[in-house]
């Protein structure tokens, strides 16, 4: 396992098994310093005489170092995104602009067909299986008294485990049930768990089996057939004892090879075939029924070993890799927790019911409503209703800027992003992201995806929302996600669940997501759905941790909620005003973020613009759209400069600086996305008309990209589009009115428009249930009595 080279704002703990720098194992002691030698006065005189000769050299060195440090500081100040240019922190796939990952995503994406698909991989998990967190627990011998080896379990410990399973409301299941769930998505009990025992020890018959009968818990025994009834360092049960347990209906038997070789990968073909095939044959002969399942000795396997299992007719096999079964890569590598992680498995066990819809269908016709409440001493602001859309910007902006750019009524900062330094312009998100502003699926970085396993993946479709546990093995490709939600338009990975099915998560459940910042007290931001089928965005004005926030949200009528980035990123805006911020000053903007969630009041959009598609994009509209890519404070200056260029009064040349240069570069970034370019503008807008901008002008504005049959640009290769021409090699030194007009025509940025469709597909939006919000006791909820908000007319 390699360490992560780029800091992120994950807050997750280091994966288990990672060797820390302070590990004593394998470390070599440093040699002890040599004793200080004693010098006579005569031996020191030559050194004293040489000191005057060293002074000029040392003085010159100090001066050079001072100049170098000053130059470095000046350069770093002029290039605030220098961190992202370090070799170990090279710009990732989603670097500015976010949509520039289109070409890479297009390589991963396959055409989605709603017609009958090709024959399914027999060892692929059903996509819905990853919605459930079903643990399989691995035990070995169960002893009555003292343990003989460290991985033994005493009968008393096993009883404690069974009691914990019972108290937590978990239901042990048969291995066939798990297979049908993982393979076909068959439903399981609300909290299911599989108990497995390896190696055919006699203690499994004498000590474990009576406890299983007492609790009526089914279990699976993995047996190496060559050891049945054969004493080794430990005794093993016999075939007669196996048949007795098999007849009970509680114990399922499965294969574990013939002689338990520690590593199947090193066996020759003949020996591997014997271990895999003969074990299955022997079990079927002795027990009189088929054997479908297998466990790898010590978990070792490779593609050759898995192929032998498939050839032998096994349907599913188990490893020793820790994790929940639904998050396994395939049915031949199903994960198991060892018995020492039983608490983690119990806390995380959750089986989503597949018999009901997993979607929250939204009533988007309800106007936006602002609530400001104090609940259990915590002040909470929420905005509810309307239609939601997400923005993944090409750099970091204040939420108010993004809401203004896309004409949204309200907005809140989105989810977690990498490289947390304030002066970084990176827009790289933690986990996959797709947003309405660029409609491009951008996979997360693999090192981030591993850490956020199991955190909520938020899927937005047309008027519906789904929250599913993120699985990096199956949810890093858009076609897989579309099997969960075919009409998905937006997605992102949130920090953790706060409320699920109307119930607050417990502190232990919150800790299971391993978000380090969850325990800190800070202003919090959240996103969810309430009991009136309205989307909800909200913040706390009081500093709280995630557990406190989870406890109070159900009291506000919220049915499902996830944690967004919080602290200094916390920002809630409504009608142009900042209502919530991560700073002490109430109206001081929070730090810029690359991701935001926007809300639109459809009643306003219908009233103001019932036919938005009728607008035509003039040159002025396109110029306005280009300028709107900038922060609000820079827009007027850029607009004036660009208008003067269009009027023929000035040009942009190499070395020129300013907001107009940044606007041109951001426009080129959008154009690069449309043409599928990943090799242009890697460093982001720095406000200088330099080599990268000059080359991009030549390759994107002066070149005509090929187009597909449908009229959309074809993804280009990293080869320059006009390779071999002098213009492409040297770039465009001067940007005049003619080139600027060509850029505006190519990038086709009309004046900023809303990100949501104002049409309704469902005519009446009749919901099955629409309960009124329950009134809360006056002792626990008091209305805020501060200054009236600008939205008091929209109160609920």
JSON list of N, CA and C in Angstrom, two decimals, residues 70 179 218 524 550 706 736 761:
[
{"chain": "A", "resi": 70, "resn": "UNK", "atom": "N", "xyz": [14.25, 35.53, -1.42]},
{"chain": "A", "resi": 70, "resn": "UNK", "atom": "CA", "xyz": [13.37, 36.63, -1.82]},
{"chain": "A", "resi": 70, "resn": "UNK", "atom": "C", "xyz": [12.71, 36.38, -3.15]},
{"chain": "A", "resi": 179, "resn": "UNK", "atom": "N", "xyz": [-25.73, -15.43, -1.39]},
{"chain": "A", "resi": 179, "resn": "UNK", "atom": "CA", "xyz": [-25.41, -15.55, -2.81]},
{"chain": "A", "resi": 179, "resn": "UNK", "atom": "C", "xyz": [-26.53, -14.95, -3.67]},
{"chain": "A", "resi": 218, "resn": "UNK", "atom": "N", "xyz": [-27.88, -19.89, 11.83]},
{"chain": "A", "resi": 218, "resn": "UNK", "atom": "CA", "xyz": [-27.21, -20.68, 10.79]},
{"chain": "A", "resi": 218, "resn": "UNK", "atom": "C", "xyz": [-25.76, -20.21, 10.62]},
{"chain": "A", "resi": 524, "resn": "UNK", "atom": "N", "xyz": [-22.00, 23.93, 10.65]},
{"chain": "A", "resi": 524, "resn": "UNK", "atom": "CA", "xyz": [-22.21, 22.74, 9.82]},
{"chain": "A", "resi": 524, "resn": "UNK", "atom": "C", "xyz": [-23.15, 23.03, 8.66]},
{"chain": "A", "resi": 550, "resn": "UNK", "atom": "N", "xyz": [-26.98, 15.50, 13.83]},
{"chain": "A", "resi": 550, "resn": "UNK", "atom": "CA", "xyz": [-27.82, 14.36, 13.48]},
{"chain": "A", "resi": 550, "resn": "UNK", "atom": "C", "xyz": [-29.00, 14.23, 14.44]},
{"chain": "A", "resi": 706, "resn": "UNK", "atom": "N", "xyz": [-12.99, 18.03, -35.75]},
{"chain": "A", "resi": 706, "resn": "UNK", "atom": "CA", "xyz": [-13.89, 17.10, -36.42]},
{"chain": "A", "resi": 706, "resn": "UNK", "atom": "C", "xyz": [-15.16, 16.93, -35.60]},
{"chain": "A", "resi": 736, "resn": "UNK", "atom": "N", "xyz": [-6.81, 39.91, -31.18]},
{"chain": "A", "resi": 736, "resn": "UNK", "atom": "CA", "xyz": [-7.49, 41.12, -31.64]},
{"chain": "A", "resi": 736, "resn": "UNK", "atom": "C", "xyz": [-8.99, 40.87, -31.71]},
{"chain": "A", "resi": 761, "resn": "UNK", "atom": "N", "xyz": [-42.61, 16.84, -15.93]},
{"chain": "A", "resi": 761, "resn": "UNK", "atom": "CA", "xyz": [-42.96, 15.62, -16.65]},
{"chain": "A", "resi": 761, "resn": "UNK", "atom": "C", "xyz": [-44.19, 14.96, -16.06]}
]
